[in-house]
Structure formats: C-alpha cells, structure tokens
PDB file of C-alpha atoms in Angstrom:
ATOM      1  CA  MET A   1      36.592 -92.140 -94.523  1.00 52.00           C
ATOM      2  CA  ALA A   2      39.631 -92.098 -92.140  1.00 60.00           C
ATOM      3  CA  MET A   3      41.026 -89.365 -94.159  1.00 58.00           C
ATOM      4  CA  HIS A   4      37.793 -87.417 -94.008  1.00 58.00           C
ATOM      5  CA  GLN A   5      37.703 -87.812 -90.067  1.00 61.00           C
ATOM      6  CA  PHE A   6      41.459 -86.681 -89.795  1.00 59.00           C
ATOM      7  CA  ALA A   7      40.761 -83.544 -91.820  1.00 57.00           C
ATOM      8  CA  LYS A   8      37.523 -82.829 -89.637  1.00 62.00           C
ATOM      9  CA  GLU A   9      39.756 -83.446 -86.574  1.00 68.00           C
ATOM     10  CA  GLU A  10      42.451 -80.978 -87.984  1.00 64.00           C
ATOM     11  CA  VAL A  11      39.886 -78.285 -88.841  1.00 59.00           C
ATOM     12  CA  GLU A  12      38.418 -78.318 -85.478  1.00 67.00           C
ATOM     13  CA  GLU A  13      41.753 -78.035 -83.704  1.00 67.00           C
ATOM     14  CA  MET A  14      42.692 -75.123 -86.046  1.00 61.00           C
ATOM     15  CA  ASN A  15      39.382 -73.261 -85.099  1.00 60.00           C
ATOM     16  CA  LYS A  16      40.332 -74.081 -81.226  1.00 64.00           C
ATOM     17  CA  GLU A  17      43.682 -72.300 -81.914  1.00 61.00           C
ATOM     18  CA  ALA A  18      42.357 -69.480 -83.874  1.00 58.00           C
ATOM     19  CA  ASP A  19      39.690 -68.855 -80.990  1.00 59.00           C
ATOM     20  CA  HIS A  20      42.688 -69.005 -78.349  1.00 58.00           C
ATOM     21  CA  ASN A  21      44.605 -66.673 -80.339  1.00 61.00           C
ATOM     22  CA  LYS A  22      41.687 -64.288 -80.820  1.00 63.00           C
ATOM     23  CA  VAL A  23      41.315 -64.342 -77.013  1.00 57.00           C
ATOM     24  CA  ALA A  24      44.757 -63.875 -76.595  1.00 59.00           C
ATOM     25  CA  ARG A  25      45.126 -60.975 -78.940  1.00 64.00           C
ATOM     26  CA  GLU A  26      42.102 -59.230 -77.208  1.00 60.00           C
ATOM     27  CA  SER A  27      43.157 -59.649 -73.727  1.00 57.00           C
ATOM     28  CA  GLU A  28      46.850 -58.068 -74.799  1.00 60.00           C
ATOM     29  CA  GLU A  29      45.137 -55.100 -76.227  1.00 62.00           C
ATOM     30  CA  ILE A  30      43.061 -54.644 -72.819  1.00 55.00           C
ATOM     31  CA  LEU A  31      46.242 -54.895 -70.949  1.00 52.00           C
ATOM     32  CA  LYS A  32      47.976 -52.312 -73.245  1.00 59.00           C
ATOM     33  CA  ARG A  33      44.945 -49.911 -72.764  1.00 57.00           C
ATOM     34  CA  ASN A  34      44.899 -50.353 -69.289  1.00 53.00           C
ATOM     35  CA  ASN A  35      48.625 -50.000 -68.661  1.00 53.00           C
ATOM     36  CA  SER A  36      49.337 -47.136 -70.858  1.00 54.00           C
ATOM     37  CA  GLY A  37      47.471 -44.449 -69.127  1.00 58.00           C
ATOM     38  CA  PRO A  38      48.658 -41.779 -66.653  1.00 59.00           C
ATOM     39  CA  ASP A  39      47.136 -43.881 -63.755  1.00 63.00           C
ATOM     40  CA  SER A  40      49.309 -46.781 -64.337  1.00 69.00           C
ATOM     41  CA  ARG A  41      52.448 -44.586 -64.749  1.00 72.00           C
ATOM     42  CA  ARG A  42      51.635 -42.987 -61.434  1.00 72.00           C
ATOM     43  CA  GLN A  43      51.165 -46.384 -59.782  1.00 73.00           C
ATOM     44  CA  ILE A  44      54.529 -47.553 -61.065  1.00 77.00           C
ATOM     45  CA  ALA A  45      56.010 -44.341 -59.704  1.00 77.00           C
ATOM     46  CA  MET A  46      54.461 -44.860 -56.463  1.00 78.00           C
ATOM     47  CA  GLU A  47      55.719 -48.453 -56.168  1.00 80.00           C
ATOM     48  CA  SER A  48      59.310 -47.384 -57.400  1.00 83.00           C
ATOM     49  CA  ASN A  49      59.364 -44.712 -54.653  1.00 81.00           C
ATOM     50  CA  LEU A  50      58.397 -47.158 -52.130  1.00 84.00           C
ATOM     51  CA  VAL A  51      61.048 -49.735 -52.908  1.00 87.00           C
ATOM     52  CA  VAL A  52      63.528 -47.019 -53.332  1.00 89.00           C
ATOM     53  CA  GLY A  53      62.553 -45.252 -50.016  1.00 88.00           C
ATOM     54  CA  ALA A  54      62.725 -48.834 -48.310  1.00 89.00           C
ATOM     55  CA  LEU A  55      66.219 -49.521 -49.792  1.00 91.00           C
ATOM     56  CA  VAL A  56      67.630 -46.367 -48.558  1.00 91.00           C
ATOM     57  CA  ALA A  57      65.926 -46.496 -45.101  1.00 91.00           C
ATOM     58  CA  THR A  58      67.535 -49.925 -44.812  1.00 92.00           C
ATOM     59  CA  VAL A  59      70.982 -48.759 -45.729  1.00 91.00           C
ATOM     60  CA  THR A  60      70.859 -45.615 -43.407  1.00 90.00           C
ATOM     61  CA  PHE A  61      69.459 -47.385 -40.625  1.00 91.00           C
ATOM     62  CA  THR A  62      72.216 -50.032 -40.846  1.00 87.00           C
ATOM     63  CA  ALA A  63      74.982 -47.302 -41.327  1.00 86.00           C
ATOM     64  CA  GLY A  64      73.754 -45.404 -38.098  1.00 84.00           C
ATOM     65  CA  LEU A  65      74.051 -48.822 -36.281  1.00 82.00           C
ATOM     66  CA  THR A  66      77.333 -49.474 -37.699  1.00 83.00           C
ATOM     67  CA  VAL A  67      79.194 -46.076 -37.484  1.00 80.00           C
ATOM     68  CA  PRO A  68      82.590 -45.312 -39.124  1.00 78.00           C
ATOM     69  CA  GLY A  69      85.589 -45.926 -36.697  1.00 78.00           C
ATOM     70  CA  GLY A  70      83.239 -48.082 -34.318  1.00 78.00           C
ATOM     71  CA  PHE A  71      82.409 -47.488 -30.814  1.00 76.00           C
ATOM     72  CA  MET A  72      84.767 -47.186 -27.646  1.00 75.00           C
ATOM     73  CA  SER A  73      84.801 -50.425 -25.675  1.00 79.00           C
ATOM     74  CA  ASN A  74      87.814 -49.821 -23.094  1.00 76.00           C
ATOM     75  CA  GLY A  75      85.725 -49.826 -19.884  1.00 74.00           C
ATOM     76  CA  SER A  76      85.824 -45.894 -19.589  1.00 73.00           C
ATOM     77  CA  GLU A  77      82.774 -43.506 -19.079  1.00 76.00           C
ATOM     78  CA  ASP A  78      82.860 -43.193 -22.748  1.00 71.00           C
ATOM     79  CA  GLN A  79      82.245 -46.796 -23.588  1.00 74.00           C
ATOM     80  CA  GLY A  80      79.542 -47.316 -26.129  1.00 72.00           C
ATOM     81  CA  LEU A  81      80.149 -43.751 -27.614  1.00 76.00           C
ATOM     82  CA  ALA A  82      81.490 -43.404 -31.367  1.00 78.00           C
ATOM     83  CA  VAL A  83      85.155 -43.442 -31.348  1.00 75.00           C
ATOM     84  CA  LEU A  84      85.227 -40.491 -33.968  1.00 79.00           C
ATOM     85  CA  THR A  85      82.630 -38.248 -32.165  1.00 78.00           C
ATOM     86  CA  ASN A  86      84.696 -35.229 -31.925  1.00 80.00           C
ATOM     87  CA  LYS A  87      85.584 -34.803 -35.547  1.00 84.00           C
ATOM     88  CA  ALA A  88      83.473 -32.650 -37.990  1.00 87.00           C
ATOM     89  CA  ALA A  89      83.321 -35.370 -40.499  1.00 86.00           C
ATOM     90  CA  PHE A  90      81.539 -37.457 -38.190  1.00 85.00           C
ATOM     91  CA  GLN A  91      79.077 -34.986 -37.203  1.00 88.00           C
ATOM     92  CA  ALA A  92      78.440 -34.373 -40.978  1.00 91.00           C
ATOM     93  CA  PHE A  93      78.079 -38.179 -41.276  1.00 88.00           C
ATOM     94  CA  THR A  94      75.371 -38.248 -38.592  1.00 90.00           C
ATOM     95  CA  VAL A  95      73.325 -35.326 -39.891  1.00 93.00           C
ATOM     96  CA  PHE A  96      73.452 -36.355 -43.535  1.00 94.00           C
ATOM     97  CA  ASN A  97      72.530 -40.150 -42.583  1.00 92.00           C
ATOM     98  CA  THR A  98      69.836 -39.059 -40.261  1.00 93.00           C
ATOM     99  CA  LEU A  99      68.322 -36.624 -42.927  1.00 94.00           C
ATOM    100  CA  ALA A 100      68.489 -39.390 -45.376  1.00 94.00           C
ATOM    101  CA  PHE A 101      66.688 -42.036 -43.226  1.00 94.00           C
ATOM    102  CA  VAL A 102      63.860 -39.662 -42.126  1.00 93.00           C
ATOM    103  CA  CYS A 103      63.473 -38.533 -45.864  1.00 91.00           C
ATOM    104  CA  SER A 104      63.183 -41.871 -46.969  1.00 91.00           C
ATOM    105  CA  VAL A 105      60.876 -43.350 -44.280  1.00 92.00           C
ATOM    106  CA  PHE A 106      58.581 -40.447 -44.612  1.00 87.00           C
ATOM    107  CA  PRO A 107      57.333 -41.147 -48.041  1.00 84.00           C
ATOM    108  CA  VAL A 108      56.843 -44.732 -47.337  1.00 83.00           C
ATOM    109  CA  ILE A 109      54.481 -43.962 -44.290  1.00 85.00           C
ATOM    110  CA  HIS A 110      52.997 -41.331 -46.157  1.00 80.00           C
ATOM    111  CA  MET A 111      52.033 -43.001 -49.333  1.00 76.00           C
ATOM    112  CA  PHE A 112      51.046 -46.084 -47.328  1.00 75.00           C
ATOM    113  CA  HIS A 113      48.807 -44.035 -45.150  1.00 74.00           C
ATOM    114  CA  ASN A 114      47.252 -42.020 -48.401  1.00 71.00           C
ATOM    115  CA  SER A 115      47.030 -45.022 -50.731  1.00 68.00           C
ATOM    116  CA  LEU A 116      43.432 -45.419 -49.144  1.00 70.00           C
ATOM    117  CA  LEU A 117      42.152 -41.939 -50.128  1.00 65.00           C
ATOM    118  CA  LEU A 118      40.048 -41.600 -53.107  1.00 62.00           C
ATOM    119  CA  ARG A 119      40.665 -38.136 -54.003  1.00 68.00           C
ATOM    120  CA  HIS A 120      42.740 -38.130 -57.143  1.00 66.00           C
ATOM    121  CA  HIS A 121      44.475 -34.746 -56.645  1.00 69.00           C
ATOM    122  CA  ILE A 122      45.691 -35.619 -52.954  1.00 70.00           C
ATOM    123  CA  ARG A 123      46.862 -38.915 -54.310  1.00 70.00           C
ATOM    124  CA  LEU A 124      48.936 -37.075 -57.082  1.00 72.00           C
ATOM    125  CA  ARG A 125      50.332 -34.512 -54.555  1.00 73.00           C
ATOM    126  CA  CYS A 126      51.572 -37.477 -52.249  1.00 76.00           C
ATOM    127  CA  VAL A 127      53.460 -39.018 -55.308  1.00 78.00           C
ATOM    128  CA  ARG A 128      55.173 -35.732 -56.083  1.00 80.00           C
ATOM    129  CA  LEU A 129      55.870 -35.267 -52.284  1.00 82.00           C
ATOM    130  CA  ALA A 130      57.363 -38.854 -52.128  1.00 84.00           C
ATOM    131  CA  GLU A 131      59.332 -38.297 -55.396  1.00 87.00           C
ATOM    132  CA  ALA A 132      60.962 -35.115 -53.623  1.00 89.00           C
ATOM    133  CA  CYS A 133      61.686 -36.878 -50.313  1.00 90.00           C
ATOM    134  CA  THR A 134      63.220 -39.857 -51.947  1.00 91.00           C
ATOM    135  CA  THR A 135      65.319 -37.822 -54.363  1.00 91.00           C
ATOM    136  CA  PHE A 136      66.550 -35.771 -51.478  1.00 94.00           C
ATOM    137  CA  SER A 137      67.203 -38.750 -49.359  1.00 94.00           C
ATOM    138  CA  ILE A 138      69.406 -40.429 -52.071  1.00 93.00           C
ATOM    139  CA  PHE A 139      71.464 -37.169 -52.241  1.00 95.00           C
ATOM    140  CA  ALA A 140      71.885 -37.053 -48.423  1.00 94.00           C
ATOM    141  CA  MET A 141      72.879 -40.821 -48.379  1.00 93.00           C
ATOM    142  CA  VAL A 142      75.552 -39.968 -50.756  1.00 94.00           C
ATOM    143  CA  LEU A 143      76.749 -37.029 -48.701  1.00 94.00           C
ATOM    144  CA  ALA A 144      76.618 -39.417 -45.642  1.00 92.00           C
ATOM    145  CA  PHE A 145      78.692 -41.891 -47.485  1.00 91.00           C
ATOM    146  CA  CYS A 146      81.242 -39.064 -48.669  1.00 92.00           C
ATOM    147  CA  SER A 147      81.598 -37.887 -45.195  1.00 90.00           C
ATOM    148  CA  GLY A 148      82.237 -41.306 -43.885  1.00 86.00           C
ATOM    149  CA  ARG A 149      84.656 -42.208 -46.325  1.00 87.00           C
ATOM    150  CA  LYS A 150      86.586 -38.704 -45.426  1.00 86.00           C
ATOM    151  CA  LEU A 151      86.515 -40.055 -41.578  1.00 80.00           C
ATOM    152  CA  VAL A 152      88.279 -43.338 -42.363  1.00 78.00           C
ATOM    153  CA  GLU A 153      90.929 -41.989 -44.891  1.00 76.00           C
TER     154      GLU A 153
END
C-alpha cells in the first residue's frame, strides 16, 4: 500500500509540474507576442532616447561648469571669467557644448510632455524628433570635446 501511495503522490507532483510548465509556456508566448510589435520597439527607442539624452545633458552641463583652462581667480575685474575666453577654440567649445546641452534636454522634455498624448501619429513624430535631436547632441558633444581638447594641447 505504501508503494501505491508513493506512486500516487509522484503522479500528482508530475501533474502540478506539467500545469506549471504549461502556464509558464503560455506566459512566455504572451510576452513574446506583446514585446515583438512595433509599439514595443517604439517604446524601447523612446526609453533609449531618454537615457541617452539625460546622459548627454549631464556630461555637457558638467563640462559647461568646469570649462577647459579653468577660471581667473587673481582678484582682478576679470575674476570668475574663463582663462581661455579669447581663444577661438574656447568659443567653439562653448557653442558646441551649448548646442549639445540644448539638443539633449529638448527631447527629454518634449517626450516627457508628449507621453500623455493618445494620438499615435503625434507620438511617432515625437520619437523621430527626439532621435534626431539626440543624434545631433551626440555629434555636438563630440565636437565640444575635440575643441576643448585642442584648447589644452
């Protein structure tokens, strides 16, 4: 009788595992269907743009506060101004850094504001505009880095 009880318990355990595996497979199939459509790819693109935009904004904001060459601190009337203000490379650095900052913050704010919109075609435009601004901000950040590097050579 003990053997019969043991076999019965084993069969019940196997049925529970089979049910669990069936539920797990069905859940995976549902997730695959839900995560493979164009809306989920658009959502991933939107989230990626937000992350990259925030990172570029952070880097360019920091670069704007800690300018190449530092600040004058000799007590003259120019105290607090950048040491390399009159050099063309510094002016290029300032322009590119500002462009990178503005073009990285704009999509973050724009997409945050438009995430509440229900119109699909407007949200699609927002994603495309954010991608363009984020790409431009990355290029501007690289140019700001290059001009800042030229300054300190």
